[in-house]
Coordinates of C-alpha atoms and ligand atoms in Angstrom, one line a residue:
Chain A
X20 CA 177.1 85.5 123.8
X21 CA 173.1 86.9 124.4
X22 CA 173.0 90.1 122.4
X23 CA 169.2 89.8 123.1
X24 CA 170.3 89.5 126.9
X25 CA 172.0 92.8 126.5
X26 CA 170.4 94.9 123.8
X27 CA 166.8 94.0 126.5
X28 CA 169.3 95.3 130.4
X29 CA 170.5 98.2 127.3
X30 CA 167.1 99.6 126.8
X31 CA 165.9 99.0 130.2
X32 CA 168.0 101.1 132.0
X33 CA 168.0 103.3 129.2
X34 CA 164.7 104.2 129.5
X35 CA 165.0 105.0 132.9
X36 CA 167.2 107.9 131.8
X37 CA 164.6 108.5 129.2
X38 CA 161.5 108.6 131.6
X39 CA 163.2 111.3 133.8
X40 CA 165.1 113.1 130.4
X41 CA 163.9 116.6 131.5
X42 CA 164.7 116.1 135.1
X43 CA 168.3 114.4 133.5
X44 CA 169.6 117.2 131.8
X45 CA 167.8 119.9 133.3
X46 CA 170.0 119.9 136.2
X47 CA 173.5 119.5 134.4
X48 CA 172.7 122.2 132.7
X49 CA 171.5 124.7 135.9
X50 CA 174.8 123.0 138.4
X51 CA 177.1 123.6 135.2
X52 CA 175.7 127.3 134.1
X53 CA 176.2 127.9 138.2
X54 CA 180.0 127.0 138.0
X55 CA 180.1 129.5 135.3
X56 CA 178.8 131.8 137.4
X57 CA 180.4 131.3 140.3
X58 CA 184.4 130.3 139.4
X59 CA 183.7 131.6 136.2
X60 CA 183.0 135.2 136.7
X61 CA 183.6 135.5 140.6
X62 CA 186.9 133.9 140.6
X63 CA 187.8 134.8 136.9
X64 CA 188.0 137.7 137.7
X65 CA 191.2 137.6 139.7
X66 CA 192.2 134.5 137.7
X67 CA 193.5 135.6 134.8
X68 CA 194.8 132.9 132.8
X69 CA 195.7 129.3 133.4
X70 CA 198.6 128.6 131.0
X71 CA 197.7 131.2 128.3
X72 CA 194.4 129.4 128.5
X73 CA 191.4 132.0 130.4
X74 CA 190.6 130.8 133.5
X75 CA 185.9 130.1 132.4
X76 CA 187.8 128.1 129.5
X77 CA 189.9 125.9 132.2
X78 CA 187.5 125.0 134.2
X79 CA 185.4 123.1 131.6
X80 CA 187.7 119.7 131.1
X81 CA 187.1 119.5 135.0
X82 CA 183.4 120.5 135.0
X83 CA 183.0 118.2 132.8
X84 CA 184.8 114.9 134.5
X85 CA 182.9 115.7 137.8
X86 CA 179.3 115.6 136.5
X87 CA 180.3 112.6 134.7
X88 CA 182.2 110.3 137.3
X89 CA 180.0 111.1 139.8
X90 CA 177.3 110.7 137.3
X91 CA 179.1 106.9 136.1
X92 CA 178.5 105.4 139.2
X93 CA 175.2 107.3 140.9
X94 CA 174.0 105.6 137.7
X95 CA 175.5 102.2 137.7
X96 CA 175.4 102.2 141.5
X97 CA 171.6 102.6 141.3
X98 CA 171.1 100.3 138.3
X99 CA 172.7 97.6 139.7
X100 CA 171.1 98.3 143.4
X101 CA 167.2 99.0 142.5
X102 CA 166.9 95.3 141.5
X103 CA 168.8 93.8 144.5
X104 CA 166.6 96.6 146.1
X105 CA 163.4 95.0 144.7
X106 CA 164.0 92.0 144.4
X107 CA 164.1 92.4 140.9
X108 CA 167.3 90.7 140.5
X109 CA 165.3 87.1 141.1
X110 CA 165.5 87.3 136.6
X111 CA 169.2 88.5 136.3
X112 CA 170.8 85.6 138.3
X113 CA 167.4 82.7 136.4
X114 CA 168.5 84.3 133.1
X115 CA 171.0 82.3 130.1
X116 CA 173.1 85.2 130.7
X117 CA 176.6 85.0 132.0
X118 CA 178.2 88.1 134.7
X119 CA 179.8 89.2 132.3
X120 CA 176.9 90.4 130.1
X121 CA 174.9 92.2 132.9
X122 CA 178.1 93.5 133.2
X123 CA 177.6 95.1 129.5
X124 CA 174.3 96.0 129.7
X125 CA 174.3 97.7 133.1
X126 CA 178.2 99.6 132.8
X127 CA 176.9 100.2 129.1
X128 CA 173.7 102.4 130.4
X129 CA 174.5 104.2 132.7
X130 CA 178.0 105.2 130.4
X131 CA 176.2 106.5 127.3
X132 CA 174.1 108.5 130.2
X133 CA 177.1 109.9 131.4
X134 CA 178.7 110.0 128.3
X135 CA 175.4 112.1 126.8
X136 CA 175.5 114.4 130.3
X137 CA 179.7 115.0 129.7
X138 CA 178.7 116.3 126.0
X139 CA 175.4 118.4 127.4
X140 CA 177.7 120.3 130.3
X141 CA 180.6 120.8 126.7
X142 CA 177.3 122.2 124.9
X143 CA 176.0 124.4 127.2
X144 CA 179.7 125.2 127.8
X145 CA 180.1 127.0 124.3
X146 CA 177.5 129.3 125.7
X147 CA 179.7 130.6 128.6
X148 CA 183.3 131.0 126.4
X149 CA 185.2 130.6 123.6
X150 CA 186.6 127.0 123.8
X151 CA 188.9 125.8 120.9
X152 CA 189.6 121.8 121.2
X153 CA 192.8 120.8 120.0
X154 CA 192.3 117.4 120.3
X155 CA 189.2 116.0 119.5
X156 CA 189.7 112.3 119.0
X157 CA 191.5 111.9 122.2
X158 CA 189.3 114.6 124.1
X159 CA 186.4 111.8 122.9
X160 CA 188.6 108.6 123.9
X161 CA 188.8 110.2 126.9
X162 CA 185.7 111.5 127.8
X163 CA 184.1 107.4 127.0
X164 CA 187.2 105.7 129.3
X165 CA 186.0 107.5 131.9
X166 CA 182.3 107.2 132.0
X167 CA 183.6 103.2 131.2
X168 CA 185.2 102.9 134.0
X169 CA 183.7 104.9 136.5
X170 CA 180.0 103.0 135.9
X171 CA 182.5 99.8 136.3
X172 CA 183.7 101.5 140.1
X173 CA 179.1 102.7 140.3
X174 CA 178.4 98.7 139.6
X175 CA 181.1 97.0 141.7
X176 CA 180.1 99.1 144.6
X177 CA 176.1 98.9 143.9
X178 CA 176.9 95.0 144.1
X179 CA 179.0 95.5 147.2
X180 CA 176.4 98.0 149.0
X181 CA 173.6 96.0 151.0
X182 CA 171.7 99.5 152.1
X183 CA 170.8 102.5 150.3
X184 CA 173.5 105.2 152.9
X185 CA 175.8 102.6 151.9
X186 CA 175.3 103.4 148.0
X187 CA 176.2 107.1 148.5
X188 CA 178.5 106.9 151.4
X189 CA 181.4 105.8 148.4
X190 CA 180.8 108.6 146.0
X191 CA 180.3 111.5 149.3
X192 CA 182.9 110.3 151.0
X193 CA 185.9 109.4 148.6
X194 CA 184.7 110.6 144.6
X195 CA 183.6 113.9 145.8
X196 CA 186.5 114.8 147.1
X197 CA 188.9 114.0 145.1
X198 CA 187.4 114.8 142.4
X199 CA 187.6 118.5 144.1
X200 CA 191.2 118.0 145.0
X201 CA 191.7 116.7 141.6
X202 CA 192.1 119.7 140.0
X203 CA 189.2 120.4 138.6
X204 CA 189.3 124.5 139.0
X205 CA 192.6 124.8 139.3
X206 CA 196.2 123.8 138.3
X207 CA 198.3 121.4 140.3
X208 CA 201.0 123.6 139.8
X209 CA 199.5 126.5 141.3
X210 CA 199.8 124.3 144.8
X211 CA 202.5 125.4 147.4
X212 CA 204.9 122.2 146.7
X213 CA 204.0 119.9 149.7
X214 CA 200.6 119.8 148.3
X215 CA 202.0 119.0 145.0
X216 CA 203.6 115.8 146.0
X217 CA 200.1 114.4 148.0
X218 CA 197.6 115.8 144.8
X219 CA 200.2 112.8 143.0
X220 CA 198.1 110.4 145.4
X221 CA 194.9 111.7 143.6
X222 CA 193.6 109.3 140.3
X223 CA 191.7 112.1 139.6
X224 CA 194.4 114.3 138.7
X225 CA 195.8 111.6 135.9
X226 CA 191.8 111.8 134.3
X227 CA 192.0 116.1 134.4
X228 CA 195.2 116.3 133.5
X229 CA 194.9 114.3 130.5
X230 CA 191.4 115.3 129.6
X231 CA 192.8 118.9 130.2
X232 CA 196.1 118.3 128.0
X233 CA 192.6 117.0 125.1
X234 CA 191.7 120.2 125.1
X235 CA 194.4 122.9 125.3
X236 CA 197.0 121.3 125.0
X237 CA 198.7 121.6 128.8
X238 CA 199.1 119.0 131.4
X239 CA 199.6 118.7 134.6
X240 CA 201.3 115.2 134.3
X241 CA 202.7 114.0 130.9
X242 CA 199.4 112.7 129.1
X243 CA 200.6 108.9 128.5
X244 CA 201.2 109.0 132.7
X245 CA 197.3 110.1 132.5
X246 CA 196.5 107.2 129.8
X247 CA 198.2 104.8 131.9
X248 CA 195.8 105.8 134.9
X249 CA 193.0 105.3 133.8
X250 CA 194.5 101.6 132.1
X251 CA 195.0 100.8 135.1
X252 CA 191.4 102.5 136.8
X253 CA 189.8 100.4 134.9
X254 CA 191.8 96.6 135.1
X255 CA 191.6 97.2 138.5
X256 CA 187.4 97.5 138.4
X257 CA 187.4 94.9 135.4
X258 CA 189.3 92.4 137.5
X259 CA 187.0 92.9 140.8
X260 CA 184.0 92.2 138.6
X261 CA 185.9 89.3 137.7
X262 CA 186.3 88.6 141.6
X263 CA 182.7 89.2 141.9
X264 CA 181.5 87.1 139.3
X265 CA 183.7 84.0 140.7
X266 CA 182.7 84.3 143.6
X267 CA 179.1 85.6 143.2
X268 CA 180.4 87.6 146.4
X269 CA 176.7 89.3 147.3
X270 CA 174.4 88.0 144.5
X271 CA 174.6 84.6 145.0
X272 CA 173.2 82.4 148.0
Chain B
X24 CA 162.2 58.9 127.9
X25 CA 165.5 60.9 130.3
X26 CA 163.2 63.0 132.6
X27 CA 162.5 67.3 131.6
X28 CA 164.2 67.9 135.0
X29 CA 166.6 65.7 136.9
X30 CA 168.0 66.4 140.8
X31 CA 170.1 63.8 142.2
X32 CA 171.1 64.0 145.8
X33 CA 170.5 67.7 146.0
X34 CA 172.1 69.7 148.3
X35 CA 171.5 73.2 150.1
X36 CA 173.7 74.9 152.6
X37 CA 172.7 78.8 152.8
X38 CA 175.9 80.5 154.2
X39 CA 174.4 80.5 158.6
X40 CA 175.3 76.9 157.9
X41 CA 171.6 76.4 157.9
X42 CA 171.1 72.5 156.1
X43 CA 167.6 73.7 154.2
X44 CA 168.1 70.7 151.3
X45 CA 169.4 67.6 152.3
X46 CA 169.6 65.1 149.7
X47 CA 167.0 65.5 147.1
X48 CA 166.0 63.7 144.6
X49 CA 163.4 63.8 141.9
X50 CA 162.5 62.9 138.1
X51 CA 160.0 64.8 136.3
X52 CA 158.1 63.5 133.2
X53 CA 157.9 65.6 130.0
X54 CA 154.7 67.2 130.1
X55 CA 153.9 66.6 133.5
X56 CA 152.7 68.4 136.5
X57 CA 154.0 68.5 139.8
X58 CA 153.0 70.3 142.7
X59 CA 155.6 69.8 145.8
X60 CA 153.2 70.0 148.8
X61 CA 155.1 71.8 152.6
X62 CA 154.0 74.0 155.6
X63 CA 156.2 76.3 155.2
X64 CA 160.2 76.6 155.6
X65 CA 160.6 73.0 154.4
X66 CA 162.9 74.2 150.9
X67 CA 160.5 74.5 149.2
X68 CA 161.3 77.9 146.7
X69 CA 164.9 76.6 147.9
X70 CA 165.2 73.8 145.5
X71 CA 163.5 76.4 143.4
X72 CA 165.7 78.7 143.3
X73 CA 168.8 76.5 143.0
X74 CA 167.0 74.6 139.9
X75 CA 166.4 78.3 138.1
X76 CA 170.2 79.4 139.2
X77 CA 169.6 82.4 142.1
X78 CA 171.2 80.0 145.1
X79 CA 173.7 77.2 143.9
X80 CA 173.7 73.8 145.0
X81 CA 176.3 73.1 147.9
X82 CA 176.7 69.2 145.9
X83 CA 173.9 67.3 143.7
X84 CA 173.2 67.3 140.3
X85 CA 170.4 69.4 138.4
X86 CA 169.5 68.4 134.4
X87 CA 167.4 70.0 132.9
X88 CA 166.9 68.4 129.3
X89 CA 169.3 66.7 129.2
X90 CA 171.9 70.2 130.5
X91 CA 174.1 70.2 133.2
X92 CA 172.9 73.9 135.2
X93 CA 175.9 75.2 135.8
X94 CA 177.9 73.3 132.9
X95 CA 175.2 74.1 130.1
X96 CA 173.5 76.9 132.3
X97 CA 172.6 78.6 128.5
X98 CA 170.4 76.6 127.2
X99 CA 169.5 74.4 130.2
X100 CA 168.0 78.6 132.0
X101 CA 166.5 78.9 128.1
X102 CA 163.9 76.0 129.0
X103 CA 163.1 77.5 132.3
X104 CA 160.3 80.0 133.3
X105 CA 159.6 81.1 137.0
X106 CA 157.2 82.8 138.9
X107 CA 158.6 83.7 142.2
X108 CA 156.9 83.2 145.5
X109 CA 157.6 87.2 146.2
X110 CA 156.4 89.8 143.9
X111 CA 159.0 91.8 142.6
X112 CA 159.0 94.2 139.6
X113 CA 160.1 97.6 139.3
X114 CA 157.4 99.5 140.1
X115 CA 158.1 103.3 137.5
X116 CA 157.9 100.7 134.5
X117 CA 154.9 100.3 132.2
X118 CA 153.8 96.2 131.9
X119 CA 155.2 96.1 128.4
X120 CA 158.3 97.0 128.6
X121 CA 158.6 94.5 131.3
X122 CA 157.7 91.3 129.8
X123 CA 159.6 93.0 127.1
X124 CA 162.9 92.8 129.3
X125 CA 162.2 89.8 129.9
X126 CA 162.2 87.7 126.5
X127 CA 164.7 89.6 126.1
X128 CA 166.4 88.7 128.6
X129 CA 166.3 85.1 127.7
X130 CA 167.6 85.5 124.6
X131 CA 165.0 85.7 122.2
X132 CA 164.2 87.4 119.4
X133 CA 161.6 90.8 119.8
X134 CA 158.0 88.5 118.9
X135 CA 155.7 91.4 120.0
X136 CA 152.7 89.4 118.1
X137 CA 153.3 86.7 121.3
X138 CA 153.9 89.2 123.9
X139 CA 150.4 90.2 123.3
X140 CA 148.8 87.4 122.8
X141 CA 149.8 86.3 126.9
X142 CA 149.1 90.1 127.5
X143 CA 145.6 89.2 125.9
X144 CA 145.5 85.3 127.8
X145 CA 146.2 87.0 131.2
X146 CA 143.8 89.7 131.4
X147 CA 145.9 91.9 131.1
X148 CA 146.0 93.8 127.4
X149 CA 144.4 96.7 128.5
X150 CA 146.7 97.5 130.8
X151 CA 149.5 97.2 129.4
X152 CA 150.0 100.8 129.2
X153 CA 150.4 101.7 133.0
X154 CA 153.2 101.4 135.1
X155 CA 153.4 98.8 137.6
X156 CA 152.6 100.5 140.7
X157 CA 149.1 101.9 139.5
X158 CA 148.6 97.8 138.9
X159 CA 146.5 95.6 142.4
X160 CA 148.0 92.8 144.0
X161 CA 147.1 90.6 142.1
X162 CA 146.9 91.9 137.8
X163 CA 151.2 92.5 139.6
X164 CA 151.0 88.4 140.3
X165 CA 149.9 88.4 136.4
X166 CA 152.5 90.1 135.4
X167 CA 155.1 88.0 136.8
X168 CA 153.9 85.4 135.4
X169 CA 153.9 86.8 131.7
X170 CA 156.9 88.2 132.6
X171 CA 157.8 83.7 133.2
X172 CA 156.3 82.9 130.1
X173 CA 157.7 85.8 127.5
X174 CA 160.7 83.5 126.3
X175 CA 157.8 80.8 125.8
X176 CA 159.3 78.1 128.1
X177 CA 158.8 74.2 128.1
X178 CA 159.3 73.9 132.0
X179 CA 157.4 76.6 133.8
X180 CA 158.1 76.1 137.8
X181 CA 155.4 78.8 139.9
X182 CA 156.6 79.2 143.6
X183 CA 153.0 79.3 145.7
X184 CA 151.2 81.0 142.2
X185 CA 148.1 81.4 144.1
X186 CA 148.9 82.8 147.9
X187 CA 145.9 84.6 148.9
X188 CA 145.1 85.6 145.0
X189 CA 141.5 86.1 144.7
X190 CA 139.2 83.3 143.1
X191 CA 139.0 85.0 140.2
X192 CA 142.5 84.6 139.7
X193 CA 143.3 81.2 141.0
X194 CA 140.7 79.9 138.2
X195 CA 142.3 81.7 135.2
X196 CA 145.6 80.8 137.1
X197 CA 144.3 76.8 136.6
X198 CA 143.3 77.2 133.1
X199 CA 146.4 78.6 132.0
X200 CA 147.6 75.2 133.5
X201 CA 145.7 72.7 131.5
X202 CA 146.8 75.5 128.2
X203 CA 150.4 74.8 129.4
X204 CA 150.0 71.5 129.9
X205 CA 147.8 71.0 126.8
X206 CA 150.9 72.6 124.7
X207 CA 153.5 70.4 126.1
X208 CA 155.4 71.9 128.4
X209 CA 156.6 70.8 131.7
X210 CA 155.0 72.5 135.6
X211 CA 156.3 72.6 139.5
X212 CA 154.2 74.0 142.0
X213 CA 154.4 75.1 145.5
X214 CA 152.3 75.0 147.3
X215 CA 150.7 74.6 150.9
X216 CA 146.9 74.3 149.5
X217 CA 145.6 71.1 149.4
X218 CA 143.6 71.3 146.9
X219 CA 145.2 73.5 145.2
X220 CA 147.2 69.9 145.1
X221 CA 144.8 67.4 144.6
X222 CA 143.1 69.8 142.1
X223 CA 145.4 70.0 138.8
X224 CA 148.6 67.8 139.7
X225 CA 149.3 64.7 138.5
X226 CA 152.3 63.7 140.4
X227 CA 152.1 65.2 144.4
X228 CA 155.5 65.6 146.4
X229 CA 155.5 66.2 150.1
X230 CA 158.6 68.5 151.2
X231 CA 159.3 68.6 154.9
X232 CA 162.2 70.0 156.5
X233 CA 164.1 69.9 153.6
X234 CA 163.6 66.2 152.6
X235 CA 161.3 64.7 149.8
X236 CA 159.5 62.3 151.6
X237 CA 157.8 61.4 148.9
X238 CA 157.0 61.3 145.3
X239 CA 154.0 59.5 144.3
X240 CA 150.5 60.1 141.5
X241 CA 148.2 61.3 143.2
X242 CA 145.9 59.1 142.4
X243 CA 147.6 57.0 143.6
X244 CA 148.9 58.4 146.7
X245 CA 145.3 58.8 147.6
X246 CA 144.0 55.0 147.3
X247 CA 147.3 53.6 148.9
X248 CA 146.6 56.0 151.5
X249 CA 143.3 56.2 151.4
X250 CA 141.4 55.5 154.5
X251 CA 137.8 55.5 154.7
X252 CA 135.5 56.1 157.3
X253 CA 132.4 54.9 158.2
X254 CA 129.8 56.9 160.2
X255 CA 127.1 55.1 161.6
X256 CA 124.8 57.3 163.3
X257 CA 122.7 57.0 165.8
X258 CA 119.3 57.7 166.9
X259 CA 120.0 57.9 170.7
X260 CA 124.0 58.5 171.8
X261 CA 126.1 56.2 174.3
X262 CA 127.6 57.2 176.5
X263 CA 130.6 54.6 176.3
X264 CA 130.6 51.3 173.1
X265 CA 129.2 48.8 174.0
X266 CA 130.7 45.4 175.0
X267 CA 129.6 43.6 171.7
X268 CA 131.8 45.8 169.6
X269 CA 134.8 46.8 171.8
X270 CA 137.0 43.9 169.5
X271 CA 135.6 46.2 166.2
X272 CA 138.7 50.1 165.9
X273 CA 135.7 52.2 166.5
X274 CA 135.5 55.5 168.2
X275 CA 132.7 57.6 169.6
X276 CA 131.2 60.6 167.3
X277 CA 131.6 63.9 169.9
X278 CA 127.5 63.9 171.0
X279 CA 127.5 60.2 171.9
X280 CA 125.7 59.2 168.3
X281 CA 127.3 58.2 165.9
X282 CA 129.8 55.6 165.9
X283 CA 133.6 56.2 163.7
X284 CA 134.7 53.0 162.8
X285 CA 137.8 53.3 160.8
X286 CA 138.5 51.1 157.8
X287 CA 141.7 50.4 155.1
X288 CA 140.0 50.3 151.4
X289 CA 142.3 48.3 150.0
X290 CA 143.0 45.4 152.3
X291 CA 140.0 42.4 151.5
X292 CA 137.7 42.2 154.1
X293 CA 137.1 45.9 155.2
X294 CA 134.6 44.5 158.0
X295 CA 131.9 46.3 157.1
X296 CA 129.2 43.8 157.1
X297 CA 129.9 41.9 160.1
X298 CA 130.2 45.2 161.3
X299 CA 127.1 45.8 160.8
X300 CA 125.7 43.3 162.0
X301 CA 126.9 43.7 165.2
X302 CA 125.8 46.9 165.8
X303 CA 121.9 45.4 165.0
X304 CA 123.0 42.5 167.5
X305 CA 123.8 45.0 170.2
X306 CA 120.1 46.5 170.3
X307 CA 121.4 49.9 168.3
X308 CA 119.1 51.8 166.3
X309 CA 120.9 53.3 162.9
X310 CA 119.5 57.0 162.0
X311 CA 122.3 57.2 159.1
X312 CA 124.9 56.1 157.4
X313 CA 127.8 57.8 155.9
X314 CA 131.7 57.1 154.5
X315 CA 133.7 59.7 154.6
X316 CA 137.8 59.5 151.8
X317 CA 140.3 60.4 153.3
X318 CA 142.1 63.5 151.4
X319 CA 145.7 64.6 150.8
X320 CA 145.1 66.8 153.6
X321 CA 144.9 63.8 156.1
X322 CA 147.8 62.3 154.9
X323 CA 150.1 64.8 154.8
X324 CA 149.4 66.1 157.8
X325 CA 149.6 61.8 159.0
X326 CA 153.8 61.5 157.0
X327 CA 155.0 65.4 157.9
X328 CA 154.1 63.8 162.2
X329 CA 155.5 60.9 161.0
X330 CA 158.9 62.5 159.4
X331 CA 158.8 64.7 162.9
X332 CA 158.6 62.4 165.2
Ligands
ADP2 N1 168.8 83.2 152.4 C1 168.9 82.2 153.6 N2 169.7 82.4 154.6 C2 169.7 81.9 155.1 N3 168.1 80.8 155.0 C3 167.5 81.0 155.0 C4 167.7 81.5 153.7 N4 166.4 81.7 152.4 C5 165.9 79.9 153.2 N5 166.1 80.0 154.4 C6 166.1 78.5 155.3 O1 165.3 77.9 154.4 C7 164.6 77.1 154.6 C8 163.7 76.9 153.8 O2 163.1 77.7 153.4 P1 162.3 77.5 151.2 O3 162.9 77.1 151.0 O4 161.7 79.5 151.7 O5 160.9 77.4 152.1 P2 159.8 76.9 151.6 O6 159.4 78.0 150.5 O7 159.3 75.7 151.6 O8 158.4 77.8 152.8 C9 164.2 77.8 155.9 O9 164.0 77.8 157.5 C10 164.3 79.6 155.4 O10 165.1 80.3 156.8
MG3 MG1 158.8 79.4 149.6

């Protein structure tokens, strides 16, 4: 393994993050606060509790997931798309480094950034609502797994994209709706039976349910199912990355 | 000694089916400077990109320092530095960080001393904390060189390093090339400036249409292929070549006041003495006699023309 190279990519990518550190932190803090005002205060005043948890607290895991997923995808996809776009990819391709090491560097950095932002949102929410995290280790594990698997997914999008429109297409058209419809701000059990059934096809439902279980011990689907589905998603992404590596798809002519 | 770069029968077809390299073989010894000369679209960049791993070969074999570029790619690539034809840099990154990045990427332990030395050599040290977008075009090219040298490569590829750069940078570039050569670094550069090949290369390869037409020692090439021209300048212009001189391979200069004789420096007899005698016999009076050695440029043009024919 070329650890020096993985480290170099990781540091280089993180420096982009730190260069815009304030921006990177302020925007999630502001948007989280807005969500609390809109969903927590306005809607929360009409919904008392969901499964024994105050509505303002109930939305915290979904809020974190929403941001973490979109951040992981956009960081990773941008991270690898940008070198392709400006041509600096030549250096990655000519370096004594395997595709696996490239993935580790980029996905690692993107996941770290997303994780940071997730933690910032969690800390911000402590200012609005009292939260007792019931399974802190499981909470961290879910958070890290989500960061990594969605960063992998973002990496694939970044390799696939041929222009900036495509880069934003998948997050905008697929991920955001899935996340919003994935029970971030409500329990699936609050839906009519038909929509409950439809929701079972939305993979994000399982992630949010598992994450929320780690917080409050309540779940829409069994936590093992959540774990299995995030494992499956990571596995699919890994396989796609492996295939890209084998074929040089959209990177090596 | 085994060649440091060994390319055997390399073919490259791009996805559209276009064959950019049609069976190129090339052996380069350690410490050589070789200039690959060829018109635009000849396949120079494709050749370099394939050796460096940016494009994959369709068939053929490439070894760098004895390491196959596919089966032993880490060892092979560690030896290689590449300065690409197109300037590509992260605009918001600083000079020093982007060079550090290259050093790490090629698996070297962080060595700030080595980086600072390179930056000083390239007159970039004062700009080390500047963002790349703040640099001029010439400076950016220097940064590309610094990045390529950051891991102390043994084989350096320079893809049209002096295309569109100012005189100062070109001179610096030649100095750097000379220094690297003194350290035993092998240098492969592409250019379409013939003076450049003439000035710094040990050997010259000529590429056209994806084929390596020849690779030859520069001095030998010029001697072998070198035709000389003798220009006999006359005091009074002529309208035609006089009868007594038609047996020679002569052309009349543009304004008729010079006879141009082309001869081969390697021939046993150049025929110059005889010619000058006959010129005197024809009753022409001479103003001056000038000789000209054909340059690489003429050789190049001749070869590429022959290839196209
Ligand atoms: N990515 C590509 N896809 C298809 N054709 C290409 C590609 N890159 C280069 N070519 C073609 O291959 C030929 C050689 O190009 P190149 O190696 O860049 O030439 P040079 O560097 O000698 O100017 C050209 O005809 C060019 O159009
Ligand atoms: Mg070129």
